[in-house]
XYZ file of C-alpha atoms in Angstrom:
561
model
C -12.271 -34.720 -58.375
C -9.953 -31.750 -57.573
C -8.680 -31.287 -54.172
C -6.154 -29.223 -52.618
C -3.401 -31.237 -51.210
C -1.051 -28.895 -49.593
C 1.009 -25.801 -49.971
C 4.531 -24.645 -49.908
C 6.606 -21.484 -49.703
C 8.145 -20.033 -52.873
C 9.972 -16.685 -52.465
C 8.098 -16.348 -49.148
C 4.599 -16.874 -50.462
C 2.447 -19.669 -50.062
C 1.320 -21.486 -53.206
C -1.651 -23.833 -53.192
C -0.778 -26.924 -55.124
C -3.717 -28.497 -56.892
C -3.543 -32.066 -57.949
C -6.193 -35.003 -58.687
C -6.764 -38.255 -56.767
C -6.403 -41.512 -58.353
C -9.402 -43.171 -59.495
C -8.904 -46.042 -57.034
C -8.429 -43.647 -54.011
C -11.418 -41.929 -54.271
C -13.742 -43.837 -56.268
C -16.498 -43.675 -53.377
C -16.171 -40.016 -53.197
C -16.071 -39.180 -57.041
C -19.878 -40.288 -57.525
C -20.737 -37.464 -55.329
C -20.749 -33.869 -56.601
C -18.415 -31.093 -54.730
C -19.656 -28.645 -52.856
C -18.560 -25.969 -55.414
C -21.010 -27.127 -57.913
C -23.714 -25.972 -55.590
C -22.618 -22.391 -54.848
C -24.269 -19.443 -56.272
C -21.798 -17.085 -57.872
C -23.341 -14.087 -56.332
C -23.736 -14.841 -52.497
C -21.026 -17.596 -52.751
C -23.145 -19.708 -50.729
C -25.152 -23.124 -51.416
C -28.009 -22.473 -53.525
C -31.334 -21.462 -52.047
C -34.149 -21.586 -54.438
C -32.018 -22.177 -57.335
C -33.357 -20.851 -60.849
C -31.601 -21.572 -64.361
C -31.820 -18.485 -66.556
C -31.741 -18.703 -70.529
C -27.967 -18.800 -70.793
C -27.858 -22.020 -68.511
C -26.349 -20.589 -65.492
C -27.792 -21.048 -62.321
C -28.327 -18.623 -59.222
C -30.372 -18.062 -56.144
C -33.767 -16.630 -56.966
C -33.573 -13.947 -54.439
C -29.804 -13.281 -55.695
C -30.601 -12.737 -59.499
C -33.603 -10.751 -58.819
C -31.907 -8.551 -56.675
C -29.140 -8.379 -59.135
C -31.674 -7.362 -62.059
C -33.480 -4.871 -60.000
C -30.152 -3.040 -59.387
C -29.183 -2.887 -63.382
C -31.082 -1.260 -66.227
C -30.127 -4.445 -68.537
C -30.949 -7.985 -67.456
C -27.662 -9.589 -68.118
C -26.169 -12.915 -66.788
C -23.514 -12.257 -64.161
C -21.117 -14.885 -65.218
C -21.324 -14.844 -69.197
C -22.531 -11.115 -69.614
C -25.257 -12.514 -72.106
C -27.992 -9.768 -72.218
C -31.678 -10.480 -72.481
C -33.992 -8.032 -74.263
C -37.010 -8.916 -71.897
C -36.585 -10.018 -68.191
C -36.705 -13.915 -68.213
C -39.474 -15.620 -65.975
C -37.821 -17.140 -62.904
C -38.654 -20.710 -62.074
C -37.076 -23.042 -59.248
C -34.791 -25.661 -60.515
C -36.009 -28.650 -58.497
C -33.038 -30.873 -59.397
C -30.413 -28.518 -58.302
C -32.572 -27.476 -55.425
C -32.431 -31.179 -53.964
C -28.858 -31.816 -54.676
C -27.845 -28.554 -52.925
C -29.730 -29.386 -49.944
C -28.146 -32.913 -49.748
C -24.883 -30.784 -50.137
C -25.757 -28.612 -47.252
C -26.908 -31.548 -44.978
C -23.647 -33.539 -45.816
C -21.756 -30.563 -44.908
C -23.476 -30.036 -41.426
C -22.898 -33.659 -40.687
C -19.111 -33.250 -41.546
C -18.832 -30.147 -39.366
C -20.743 -31.872 -36.642
C -18.605 -34.980 -36.671
C -15.352 -33.067 -36.883
C -16.669 -30.777 -33.977
C -17.435 -33.652 -31.653
C -13.926 -35.106 -32.179
C -12.155 -32.132 -31.702
C -14.285 -30.436 -28.946
C -12.446 -31.789 -25.882
C -8.918 -31.295 -27.043
C -9.372 -27.843 -29.087
C -11.940 -25.492 -27.756
C -10.763 -22.721 -30.307
C -12.169 -23.408 -33.877
C -9.789 -22.910 -36.767
C -11.379 -22.914 -40.202
C -10.200 -25.016 -43.073
C -7.982 -23.004 -45.316
C -9.017 -25.008 -48.225
C -12.972 -24.914 -48.007
C -14.566 -22.577 -50.262
C -18.010 -21.034 -49.414
C -18.938 -22.314 -45.744
C -15.771 -23.336 -43.927
C -15.445 -26.325 -42.105
C -13.607 -26.882 -38.780
C -9.978 -27.701 -39.393
C -8.964 -31.146 -37.857
C -5.218 -30.699 -38.288
C -2.462 -28.175 -39.400
C 0.410 -29.005 -41.421
C 3.699 -27.464 -40.572
C 5.184 -28.273 -43.757
C 2.365 -26.997 -45.807
C 1.347 -24.372 -43.354
C -2.034 -25.059 -44.175
C -5.047 -25.999 -42.018
C -7.253 -28.984 -43.195
C -10.638 -30.304 -42.422
C -11.353 -34.046 -42.211
C -12.357 -34.146 -46.012
C -9.318 -31.984 -47.216
C -6.752 -33.892 -44.761
C -7.452 -37.259 -46.533
C -4.423 -36.848 -48.955
C -1.834 -36.299 -45.909
C -3.194 -39.582 -44.503
C -2.979 -41.743 -47.478
C -0.386 -40.191 -49.975
C 3.040 -41.383 -49.160
C 4.739 -38.025 -49.799
C 2.440 -36.279 -47.719
C 2.469 -38.707 -44.815
C 5.953 -37.373 -44.062
C 4.645 -33.920 -43.354
C 4.491 -32.907 -39.687
C 0.703 -32.577 -38.437
C -0.421 -30.806 -35.327
C -3.682 -29.911 -33.690
C -4.963 -27.037 -35.626
C -3.672 -23.452 -34.813
C -4.169 -20.180 -36.275
C -1.209 -17.741 -37.635
C 0.846 -20.649 -39.124
C 2.962 -17.823 -40.807
C 4.147 -16.890 -37.282
C 6.175 -20.308 -37.229
C 8.396 -19.128 -40.073
C 11.647 -17.375 -39.349
C 11.012 -13.857 -40.347
C 14.668 -13.502 -41.366
C 15.163 -16.732 -43.449
C 11.754 -18.061 -44.489
C 12.252 -21.334 -42.707
C 10.239 -23.405 -40.159
C 11.190 -22.462 -36.394
C 12.428 -25.676 -35.082
C 15.090 -25.048 -32.522
C 15.179 -23.171 -29.387
C 18.290 -20.693 -28.311
C 18.809 -20.929 -24.681
C 21.175 -17.961 -24.808
C 18.640 -15.716 -26.184
C 15.706 -17.353 -25.070
C 13.811 -17.148 -28.500
C 13.036 -19.726 -31.342
C 15.106 -20.084 -34.279
C 15.230 -21.991 -37.657
C 18.495 -24.105 -38.838
C 19.904 -21.164 -40.751
C 20.027 -18.980 -37.663
C 22.455 -21.558 -35.986
C 25.071 -20.757 -38.511
C 24.406 -16.925 -38.616
C 23.330 -14.771 -35.521
C 23.300 -17.651 -33.070
C 26.378 -19.587 -34.189
C 27.865 -19.603 -30.433
C 24.663 -20.122 -28.646
C 23.535 -22.811 -26.997
C 20.756 -24.109 -29.472
C 18.602 -27.244 -28.512
C 15.422 -28.868 -30.506
C 12.411 -27.212 -29.597
C 11.179 -30.444 -27.455
C 14.126 -30.281 -25.212
C 13.780 -26.456 -25.010
C 10.120 -26.924 -23.954
C 10.964 -29.525 -21.486
C 13.623 -27.492 -19.993
C 11.487 -24.493 -19.897
C 8.505 -26.178 -18.532
C 10.915 -27.707 -15.790
C 12.353 -24.106 -14.988
C 8.903 -22.563 -14.968
C 7.684 -25.396 -12.845
C 10.422 -24.833 -10.398
C 9.995 -20.962 -10.380
C 6.148 -21.492 -9.881
C 6.813 -24.133 -6.995
C 9.247 -21.551 -5.532
C 6.877 -18.652 -5.958
C 4.085 -20.905 -4.201
C 6.306 -21.563 -1.432
C 7.274 -18.040 -0.854
C 3.489 -16.790 -0.911
C 2.551 -19.623 1.666
C 5.496 -18.516 3.696
C 4.287 -14.907 3.362
C 0.684 -16.097 4.263
C 2.122 -17.762 7.562
C 4.061 -14.569 8.302
C 1.196 -12.364 7.812
C -0.959 -14.712 9.825
C 1.614 -14.652 12.606
C 1.742 -10.948 12.469
C -2.035 -10.696 12.664
C -1.687 -12.884 15.840
C 0.966 -10.794 17.477
C -1.011 -7.674 16.363
C -3.967 -9.147 18.165
C -2.197 -10.136 21.195
C -0.744 -6.246 20.906
C -4.405 -4.948 20.423
C -5.793 -7.171 23.236
C -2.966 -5.890 25.682
C -3.168 -2.437 24.733
C -6.918 -2.567 24.943
C -6.588 -4.100 28.526
C -4.128 -1.587 29.565
C -6.330 1.294 27.916
C -9.256 0.299 29.642
C -7.417 0.050 32.898
C -6.025 3.587 32.583
C -9.351 5.192 31.566
C -11.283 3.539 34.071
C -8.870 4.731 36.637
C -8.753 7.970 35.089
C -12.520 8.073 34.935
C -12.932 7.146 38.523
C -10.427 9.676 39.594
C -12.287 12.330 37.766
C -15.620 11.436 39.048
C -14.086 11.477 42.531
C -12.409 14.661 42.003
C -15.631 16.059 40.795
C -17.642 14.743 43.955
C -14.684 16.145 46.142
C -15.084 19.365 44.332
C -18.734 19.401 45.058
C -18.625 18.573 48.471
C -15.865 21.209 49.152
C -17.913 23.879 47.575
C -21.046 22.719 49.451
C -18.881 22.843 52.758
C -17.497 26.219 52.249
C -21.019 27.536 51.310
C -22.398 26.156 54.461
C -19.586 28.016 56.307
C -20.299 31.325 54.584
C -24.073 30.577 55.350
C -23.298 29.849 59.049
C -20.790 32.828 59.561
C -23.653 35.091 57.869
C -26.251 33.850 60.047
C -24.110 34.764 62.955
C -23.578 38.217 61.958
C -26.971 38.830 61.083
C -28.070 37.580 64.309
C -25.729 39.826 66.243
C -26.518 42.903 63.835
C -30.365 42.142 64.967
C -29.602 42.054 68.579
C -27.788 45.440 68.297
C -30.571 46.932 66.182
C -32.957 45.882 69.317
C -30.597 47.531 71.437
C -30.382 50.840 69.499
C -34.302 50.835 69.131
C -34.362 50.518 73.074
C -31.840 53.247 73.434
C -33.607 55.529 70.771
C -37.117 55.161 72.996
C -34.967 56.263 76.155
C -33.839 59.214 74.262
C -37.099 60.270 73.197
C -38.587 59.756 76.743
C -36.045 62.251 78.643
C -38.327 64.879 80.514
C -38.486 68.150 79.410
C -36.442 70.239 81.712
C -34.196 73.391 82.266
C -31.626 71.184 84.042
C -29.529 70.675 81.074
C -26.585 69.301 82.834
C -28.942 66.465 84.062
C -30.074 65.808 80.464
C -26.489 66.270 79.097
C -25.264 63.651 81.850
C -28.246 61.174 80.820
C -27.310 61.444 77.244
C -23.814 60.697 77.827
C -24.774 57.758 79.903
C -26.897 56.254 76.895
C -24.346 56.997 74.458
C -21.763 54.741 76.449
C -24.148 51.760 76.319
C -24.283 51.905 72.614
C -22.977 48.947 70.703
C -19.372 49.409 69.781
C -18.715 47.097 66.745
C -17.732 48.756 63.554
C -19.714 46.772 60.852
C -18.629 48.839 57.914
C -15.370 46.843 57.246
C -16.889 43.506 57.785
C -17.890 41.710 54.372
C -19.153 38.087 53.793
C -16.953 36.833 50.696
C -17.207 33.425 48.946
C -14.700 30.870 50.397
C -14.805 28.666 47.375
C -12.928 30.992 45.028
C -10.049 29.062 43.057
C -11.308 25.707 44.312
C -12.083 24.329 40.722
C -8.594 25.406 39.664
C -6.994 23.747 42.778
C -8.932 20.699 41.928
C -7.679 20.538 38.405
C -4.330 21.087 39.232
C -4.591 17.967 41.656
C -6.169 16.126 38.884
C -3.332 17.192 36.428
C -0.873 15.947 38.828
C -2.782 12.752 39.195
C -2.742 12.580 35.401
C 0.906 13.042 35.162
C 1.366 10.210 37.554
C -0.650 7.902 35.314
C 0.829 9.180 32.380
C 4.352 8.095 33.808
C 2.937 4.899 34.824
C 1.775 4.164 31.237
C 4.866 5.517 29.706
C 7.170 3.418 32.040
C 5.111 0.352 31.051
C 5.526 1.376 27.342
C 9.243 1.771 27.672
C 9.365 -1.799 29.399
C 7.704 -3.038 26.601
C 9.985 -1.400 23.792
C 13.032 -2.215 25.685
C 12.216 -5.956 24.856
C 13.092 -5.091 21.210
C 16.748 -3.929 22.174
C 19.455 -4.582 19.857
C 23.150 -4.510 19.907
C 24.301 -1.359 17.744
C 27.987 -0.566 17.243
C 29.276 2.528 15.374
C 30.757 2.233 11.948
C 34.300 3.636 11.572
C 33.993 4.072 7.805
C 31.008 6.457 8.051
C 32.623 8.713 10.682
C 33.496 12.408 9.985
C 37.424 12.779 10.101
C 36.959 14.692 13.367
C 35.223 12.168 15.580
C 36.860 9.323 17.380
C 35.213 6.220 17.588
C 36.261 3.767 20.276
C 37.794 0.207 19.745
C 34.625 -1.498 20.598
C 32.538 0.711 18.656
C 30.435 2.147 21.600
C 31.473 5.536 22.248
C 32.192 8.443 20.045
C 33.490 11.948 20.888
C 34.661 15.063 18.799
C 38.304 16.361 18.420
C 39.628 19.206 17.037
C 42.218 17.652 15.061
C 41.274 15.649 11.888
C 42.363 12.228 11.232
C 43.686 11.129 8.140
C 40.968 8.698 6.570
C 39.797 7.979 3.251
C 37.079 9.826 1.623
C 34.927 7.067 0.815
C 31.443 7.338 -0.198
C 30.115 6.245 2.937
C 31.740 8.862 5.226
C 30.385 12.191 6.402
C 32.634 14.684 5.024
C 31.492 18.089 6.456
C 28.829 17.348 9.212
C 30.139 15.796 12.267
C 27.807 12.620 11.950
C 28.333 8.871 12.221
C 26.090 5.851 11.747
C 25.841 2.557 13.149
C 27.018 -0.883 11.497
C 23.826 -2.522 11.742
C 20.693 -1.504 9.578
C 17.030 -2.604 10.021
C 14.459 -2.960 7.324
C 11.532 -4.508 8.971
C 10.193 -5.400 12.558
C 11.142 -3.453 15.708
C 14.527 -2.160 17.414
C 15.579 -0.260 20.280
C 18.840 1.145 21.869
C 19.799 3.634 24.357
C 22.439 6.486 24.183
C 24.117 8.095 27.548
C 23.939 11.914 26.951
C 24.896 12.897 30.462
C 27.127 16.117 30.666
C 26.663 16.871 27.042
C 25.210 20.339 26.209
C 24.779 19.576 22.459
C 23.950 16.272 20.681
C 21.856 14.741 17.767
C 20.292 11.408 17.793
C 17.906 9.394 15.479
C 17.804 7.189 12.453
C 18.631 7.659 8.953
C 17.710 5.543 5.736
C 20.666 4.142 3.487
C 20.497 6.476 0.503
C 21.171 9.967 2.387
C 23.418 12.425 1.354
C 26.767 12.307 3.555
C 28.649 14.970 1.473
C 28.446 18.672 2.028
C 25.900 20.503 4.163
C 23.286 18.431 5.584
C 19.661 19.486 6.352
C 18.099 17.182 8.992
C 14.477 16.189 7.979
C 12.296 13.223 7.196
C 12.199 14.192 3.740
C 15.771 13.888 3.434
C 15.893 10.908 4.971
C 16.514 11.651 8.848
C 14.142 11.318 11.710
C 16.214 12.958 14.702
C 15.951 15.109 17.851
C 18.753 17.311 19.284
C 20.266 19.201 22.407
C 21.378 22.940 21.480
C 22.695 25.535 23.956
C 22.427 23.318 26.835
C 18.469 23.542 27.348
C 17.115 23.876 23.865
C 15.524 20.768 22.608
C 13.838 20.115 19.204
C 13.034 17.663 16.749
C 13.899 17.853 13.057
C 10.572 17.479 11.390
C 10.239 19.248 8.118
C 10.357 22.337 10.266
C 11.882 22.384 13.675
C 9.607 21.606 16.653
C 10.750 23.052 19.803
C 10.138 20.491 22.758
C 9.259 21.784 26.230
C 10.785 19.136 28.725
C 10.297 18.877 32.494
C 13.830 17.488 32.972
C 16.986 17.160 30.951
C 17.530 13.556 29.839
C 20.613 11.802 30.905
C 19.869 8.579 28.726
C 17.868 8.754 25.610
C 16.012 5.540 24.183
C 15.305 5.392 20.404
C 12.463 2.932 19.097
C 11.690 2.259 15.800
C 8.525 0.163 14.522
C 9.241 -0.039 10.906
C 5.968 -1.484 9.573
C 4.149 1.097 11.616
C 6.359 3.914 10.582
C 7.114 5.028 14.135
C 10.172 6.637 15.511
C 10.019 7.494 19.247
C 12.494 9.111 21.770
C 12.328 8.302 25.455
C 13.767 9.724 28.513
C 14.971 6.505 30.140
C 15.360 7.657 33.616
C 12.421 9.701 33.829
C 10.355 7.224 31.909
C 9.056 10.117 29.646
C 8.292 10.341 26.071
C 10.408 12.982 24.543
C 8.805 12.880 20.749
C 7.471 10.775 18.069
C 7.330 10.849 14.387
C 4.369 8.966 13.384
C 3.174 8.060 9.885
C 6.523 7.670 8.359
C 7.026 5.672 4.987
C 10.000 3.458 5.302
C 11.092 1.848 2.053
C 14.955 1.611 2.687
C 17.298 0.221 5.298
C 17.361 2.296 8.461
C 20.558 3.070 10.314
C 21.098 4.511 13.882
C 22.183 7.999 13.766
C 24.861 9.972 15.892
C 25.953 13.583 16.264
C 28.271 14.334 19.073
C 28.772 18.060 19.867
C 31.506 19.792 17.916
C 31.778 22.164 21.007
C 32.765 19.664 23.688
C 36.029 17.427 23.177
C 36.121 16.140 26.740
C 32.710 14.219 26.525
C 31.359 11.419 24.359
C 28.204 9.738 23.340
C 27.799 6.303 24.917
C 25.886 3.495 23.320
C 24.897 1.787 26.768
C 23.335 -1.799 27.257
C 19.631 -1.567 27.987
């Protein structure tokens, strides 16, 4: 009985080698017909309703009928014999029964092989030797580069020459296990290039490389990967704990801010309601005074009207007489008794004009006091993030003099002879701190007393330090400045001019890296000067200082908080 025993590579091509089993090895199997004997040559599958035509060849009844329906001549697809009349087709019962038995046997083998391999190999690899219905492969041979089902694997389990072949669980694409350059099996691992190689590779491109057997390479790579995965798990677990801790801190901050906010706004609400009530009472009281005053005027006017009517009656009742002297003296006497009040200049005006404005002004002063309290509380809180900051000599412009301890910097007209290293500012009179920050919060304070020009802020690590510098967040600078003694501005993408009620003598700089916040405070007056919000920080941030180049007797001083 013929069977495919294996395959080998000749000139890079796989050739199936056909041999015969010995009689004693396959005596039991030789009594059974092979699957190939029950395959229809048209559909290449096991016969269904097999029929025999006059030339002796067998086909499925449906297959040969459809074949003849498509052709003018009734011709045998195998031997090309032509029949003058279309033969009458009758099912061959013997072949039909044998085909059914073959189909049932094949299904049993597939079921048995599937049950044995189901747990270890979920992916089905077809047998490379089976024709027609391909059974599931049980093993793959790394020598033959062929996958075998249980039936075709038999020679590898019994023949001495084939027993030495290396069998593995069935895999697809066995050709991928061959070296594309030398057509040899990939059986070594190059640790230098991290790739699988064949024996010939070790004497060519990988001569000086660290090459080990696949097993050793697998075990080393497995241990390395396990260690890397374990480390990554630990890092992520630590990050989870860090995030949870951050969330807890954030919740504490949120609770504290909520409590403070509720207190402040409750106080503001009460103050507004109190001011509103006072305003209404004031307006009502002034209205009462106005009405009382008007009532007094009206009463007095009504009395004078009565008096005037009385005098009018007396004038009308003067006797008709030729004694004009007596009459004139009577009229003069009545005229002298008339009221003397001049009511033309008297007006009743509202007394509550400007009351609302004055109430709002008082409320504004109260709000400013509350704002000052809030900022003072906020300032005390950010001061808890104070860090020790010192100036970096290697970044200072040649005209800047940095003190020995790195706490003061001032401008001098004379340039120092210093190396023009990459970190140094060469045209703008700036200097950075030694310390940098890439997370969390930090705060420091700088005395700017008696300075008429200065610049303060933070800068990212990759800023340009050569040539003219334009201060803006897009260029990596978040800063404010004083110019011309009383002109304060923040360097946003466009300068923002600031209106301050007082001149800061000490400026506090606070940064919350994750929140993207940079705030500047007037420390002594507990006032917020300006805040950059919604910033996106991705690099190290350095405190940034710019003393005036117009003053050589004063200096910027980093002071303790």
